[in-house]
């Protein structure tokens, strides 16, 4: 008589694993599917094992028991061998190396042994050379059973071998869990051989799968809980893995250019739903193309798609991609939400092999290339000068801070009513000793990310204060100079103190300075920022809002803030002569006048634009039409020449 207690214990363990997977939502993706199938099949095997042993004992059997016992035995042998096969495939899936199964010899080996297993069982109907169930002897193994076990053993050897091979890529805990399934199966098989009455094999397997559940199937480690897509950490791990294994893949980075604005506009929870919608659209699109992708999400709004298919022309899919994702998120369109993605396609290892390079190009590609470019290829980007610059930005910024390679230029701003240049915007430039001229569009965002914007900002402030102290503002006809402040600067609790120190050092009148801030700052409008703004206003400084028109401005909020000037972004001017653009500008001008704000229109390049804006009674115009940003000396000469007449 066999002892069933171990089998009986295995059943609740399998059920527990299945429930846990279900409750934790681990039901999507190939690895999860395979794991669930593996556990379910093992559960069935365990039940069949008990049923079979119960029916084929004690002998002699009734005819009905012979029939049932035979059926259960077929079921048991089939599911038992099937599960070793599934676990073998699962190993590749969970280690993200399924591509290794695609080579023809490997596929042949796997399928051949799988098919042999099934054929072996089927032919037993006629030959009875694998096992028999008879009334007298009950269940008994026949010579060909060895072949069946041999195939299972082959999977066992291949699987264990692959686990050992993968050790260098895997975290120890994960590796132990994966290989423990084999160790436990081997141990229980040995025990069952020594003590045939103990049915421990399925119990051993269940313990192994429980370990896998505990140490490997941990979505909380990688899934970004609020959007239920694998997160940034998971992408980095995956990338590391791809590089170590030398896998050929295409990585597509999809950056939603306006993610931050959308989030602040529709709120966190709606935004998360929006991201989930986009993610499922992406999944569906590639599913329809029969291309397996791994999808990751990075805040505020970037998707990383890793494609095992290296031949698929990803760029040609972009229009469809944009179309479907936009359609899916149309319900937000009424709220002004647009899906504005840019794509970067990186082929590994052809375009890039280095981990850091791949990570950083995903973050910076939108700042390279043409402004209106939507699809970027890594192979082209790395040839660009800007790519080199951004890649060496840290050293460039350090030189700017220590070697004085930063300087300020001034762009005159024309006052239409008074007919003279009454102000100017101070703009930073770097003339690097190695890379030459570098535009602030490149280095300001990098300085913000590298945490260097504070020292850099201080140099900028000092430079402008010094400049103002050397000129006679009134004699030149200037009322004030505008200085751009970045978010990080505004969040410095000692910003007013820094400003006060410079003010005293250079004897500058606060009315001669206007600080430009952008709308993104109001997303961060915390206590420090709020206090800084108030304190600087009480010291006599004024503020303007830069780049109006590219975010989602809330006019009510604008009217409440201590802003004297609103600067309309040049992108609106670019559309000035379209029907819509004209209406937008005209109404913006009227609205701003309604809430008593002065208006600067940026980026005016032509006479037509200037005249159209003057006709709308704008206050100030800034742009290449009047002057490009000028060096301090040229700026003074410019004012002397043009403001004299006025
Ligand atoms: P911004 O503050 O909106 O500055 C206006 C930008 O538009 C400047 O670019 C200016 O050269 C450019 N511009 C002015 N008129 C025209 C025109 O008619 N046509 C065209 N195509 N462009 C025009 P720039 O100097 O490259 O600065 C880019 C951005 O970098 C600035 O945008 C600002 O956000 C940032 N930035 C520049 N200097 C500083 C600084 O000292 N501190 C901080 N925090 N940011 C700065
Ligand atoms: Mg500005
Ligand atoms: Mg601007």
Coordinates of C-alpha atoms in Angstrom, one line a residue, residues 162-366:
X162 CA 21.1 25.9 -18.6
X163 CA 20.5 27.0 -15.0
X164 CA 24.2 26.5 -14.3
X165 CA 25.0 28.4 -17.5
X166 CA 22.8 31.3 -16.5
X167 CA 24.3 31.7 -13.0
X168 CA 26.4 34.6 -14.0
X169 CA 23.5 36.7 -15.2
X170 CA 21.1 36.0 -12.4
X171 CA 20.8 37.2 -8.8
X172 CA 21.7 34.5 -6.4
X173 CA 18.2 34.2 -4.9
X174 CA 16.6 33.8 -8.3
X175 CA 19.2 31.3 -9.5
X176 CA 18.7 29.2 -6.3
X177 CA 15.0 29.2 -6.8
X178 CA 15.2 28.1 -10.4
X179 CA 17.6 25.3 -9.9
X180 CA 16.0 24.2 -6.6
X181 CA 13.1 22.8 -8.6
X182 CA 15.5 20.4 -10.3
X183 CA 17.3 19.6 -7.1
X184 CA 14.0 18.9 -5.2
X185 CA 12.7 16.7 -8.1
X186 CA 15.9 14.7 -8.2
X187 CA 15.9 14.3 -4.4
X188 CA 12.3 13.1 -4.3
X189 CA 12.8 10.7 -7.3
X190 CA 15.8 9.2 -5.4
X191 CA 13.7 8.9 -2.2
X192 CA 10.9 7.3 -4.2
X193 CA 13.3 4.8 -5.7
X194 CA 14.7 3.9 -2.3
X195 CA 11.3 3.8 -0.7
X196 CA 8.8 3.1 -3.5
X197 CA 5.9 3.4 -1.1
X198 CA 6.5 7.1 -0.4
X199 CA 4.9 9.2 -3.1
X200 CA 7.1 12.3 -2.6
X201 CA 7.8 13.3 -6.2
X202 CA 5.0 15.8 -6.6
X203 CA 5.5 17.1 -3.2
X204 CA 9.1 17.9 -4.0
X205 CA 8.0 19.6 -7.2
X206 CA 5.4 21.7 -5.3
X207 CA 8.1 22.9 -2.9
X208 CA 10.3 23.9 -5.8
X209 CA 7.5 25.9 -7.5
X210 CA 6.7 27.5 -4.2
X211 CA 10.3 28.8 -4.0
X212 CA 10.0 30.1 -7.5
X213 CA 6.9 31.9 -6.5
X214 CA 8.5 33.5 -3.5
X215 CA 11.9 34.4 -5.0
X216 CA 11.1 35.1 -8.7
X217 CA 7.5 35.9 -9.3
X218 CA 7.6 39.2 -7.5
X219 CA 5.8 41.8 -9.6
X220 CA 6.2 44.4 -6.8
X221 CA 9.9 44.5 -7.6
X222 CA 9.5 45.5 -11.2
X223 CA 5.9 46.6 -11.8
X224 CA 5.1 50.3 -11.5
X225 CA 2.1 49.7 -9.3
X226 CA 0.1 52.8 -10.2
X227 CA 0.2 52.1 -14.0
X228 CA 0.6 48.3 -13.8
X229 CA 3.4 48.3 -16.4
X230 CA 6.9 47.1 -15.7
X231 CA 8.9 50.1 -14.5
X232 CA 12.3 51.8 -15.0
X233 CA 14.2 49.5 -12.7
X234 CA 12.9 46.5 -14.6
X235 CA 14.1 48.1 -17.9
X236 CA 17.6 48.6 -16.5
X237 CA 17.8 45.0 -15.4
X238 CA 16.5 43.8 -18.7
X239 CA 19.0 46.0 -20.5
X240 CA 21.8 44.8 -18.4
X241 CA 20.8 41.3 -19.2
X242 CA 20.6 41.9 -23.0
X243 CA 24.1 43.4 -22.9
X244 CA 25.6 40.6 -20.9
X245 CA 24.0 37.9 -23.1
X246 CA 24.9 39.8 -26.3
X247 CA 21.3 39.4 -27.5
X248 CA 20.3 41.1 -30.8
X249 CA 17.3 43.3 -30.1
X250 CA 15.7 46.6 -31.2
X251 CA 14.9 49.0 -28.4
X252 CA 12.3 51.6 -29.1
X253 CA 12.1 54.6 -26.8
X254 CA 8.8 56.4 -27.0
X255 CA 8.9 59.7 -25.2
X256 CA 5.6 61.6 -24.6
X257 CA 6.8 65.1 -25.0
X258 CA 3.9 66.6 -23.0
X259 CA 3.5 64.0 -20.3
X260 CA 4.2 66.3 -17.4
X261 CA 1.7 68.8 -18.6
X262 CA -0.9 66.2 -19.2
X263 CA -0.4 64.9 -15.7
X264 CA -0.7 68.3 -14.1
X265 CA -3.7 69.0 -16.3
X266 CA -5.9 65.9 -15.8
X267 CA -4.6 64.8 -12.4
X268 CA -2.7 61.8 -11.2
X269 CA -5.3 59.1 -11.2
X270 CA -6.7 60.0 -14.7
X271 CA -3.1 60.2 -15.9
X272 CA -2.4 56.6 -14.7
X273 CA -5.5 55.4 -16.5
X274 CA -4.2 57.2 -19.6
X275 CA -0.8 55.5 -19.4
X276 CA -2.4 52.1 -18.9
X277 CA -4.6 52.8 -22.0
X278 CA -1.5 53.7 -24.1
X279 CA 0.4 50.7 -22.8
X280 CA -2.4 48.3 -23.8
X281 CA -2.6 49.9 -27.2
X282 CA 1.1 49.3 -27.7
X283 CA 0.8 45.7 -26.6
X284 CA -2.1 45.2 -29.0
X285 CA -0.4 46.7 -31.9
X286 CA 2.6 44.5 -31.7
X287 CA 0.5 41.5 -30.8
X288 CA -1.3 41.9 -34.1
X289 CA 2.0 42.0 -35.9
X290 CA 3.0 38.8 -34.1
X291 CA 6.0 40.5 -32.6
X292 CA 6.9 39.8 -29.0
X293 CA 7.8 42.9 -27.1
X294 CA 8.7 43.6 -23.5
X295 CA 7.2 46.9 -22.4
X296 CA 8.5 49.2 -19.7
X297 CA 7.4 52.6 -18.5
X298 CA 9.4 55.4 -17.0
X299 CA 8.0 58.5 -15.3
X300 CA 6.9 61.0 -16.3
X301 CA 6.0 59.6 -19.7
X302 CA 8.5 57.3 -21.6
X303 CA 7.8 53.8 -22.8
X304 CA 10.6 51.4 -23.6
X305 CA 9.8 48.6 -26.0
X306 CA 12.3 45.8 -26.4
X307 CA 11.7 43.7 -29.6
X308 CA 13.3 40.4 -30.1
X309 CA 12.5 40.9 -33.8
X310 CA 15.5 42.7 -35.3
X311 CA 14.2 42.7 -38.8
X312 CA 10.9 44.5 -38.2
X313 CA 10.9 48.0 -39.7
X314 CA 9.8 49.9 -36.5
X315 CA 9.9 53.3 -38.1
X316 CA 7.3 52.3 -40.7
X317 CA 5.0 51.3 -37.8
X318 CA 5.1 54.8 -36.2
X319 CA 2.2 56.4 -38.1
X320 CA 0.0 53.5 -37.1
X321 CA 1.3 53.6 -33.6
X322 CA 0.4 57.3 -33.2
X323 CA -3.0 56.8 -34.9
X324 CA -4.1 53.8 -32.7
X325 CA -2.8 55.3 -29.4
X326 CA -4.4 58.6 -30.2
X327 CA -7.7 56.9 -31.1
X328 CA -7.7 55.0 -27.8
X329 CA -7.1 58.0 -25.7
X330 CA -9.6 60.1 -27.6
X331 CA -11.8 60.4 -24.6
X332 CA -9.3 62.7 -23.1
X333 CA -9.1 64.8 -26.3
X334 CA -12.0 67.0 -25.1
X335 CA -9.8 68.0 -22.2
X336 CA -7.1 69.1 -24.6
X337 CA -4.9 66.1 -24.2
X338 CA -2.8 65.2 -27.2
X339 CA -0.5 62.3 -27.6
X340 CA 2.8 63.8 -28.7
X341 CA 5.4 61.1 -28.9
X342 CA 8.9 61.0 -30.3
X343 CA 10.7 57.8 -31.1
X344 CA 14.2 56.6 -30.8
X345 CA 15.2 53.3 -32.4
X346 CA 18.3 51.6 -31.1
X347 CA 19.6 48.4 -32.5
X348 CA 21.7 46.4 -30.1
X349 CA 24.5 45.6 -30.6
X350 CA 24.8 47.2 -34.1
X351 CA 24.2 50.8 -33.1
X352 CA 25.2 50.7 -29.5
X353 CA 26.7 48.2 -27.1
X354 CA 27.3 50.2 -24.0
X355 CA 24.8 50.1 -21.2
X356 CA 25.3 53.7 -20.2
X357 CA 25.1 54.9 -23.8
X358 CA 21.8 53.2 -24.3
X359 CA 20.3 54.5 -21.1
X360 CA 21.4 58.1 -21.7
X361 CA 20.4 58.3 -25.4
X362 CA 16.8 57.3 -24.3
X363 CA 16.8 60.4 -22.2
X364 CA 18.4 62.9 -24.5
X365 CA 17.4 62.1 -28.1
X366 CA 14.6 64.6 -28.1

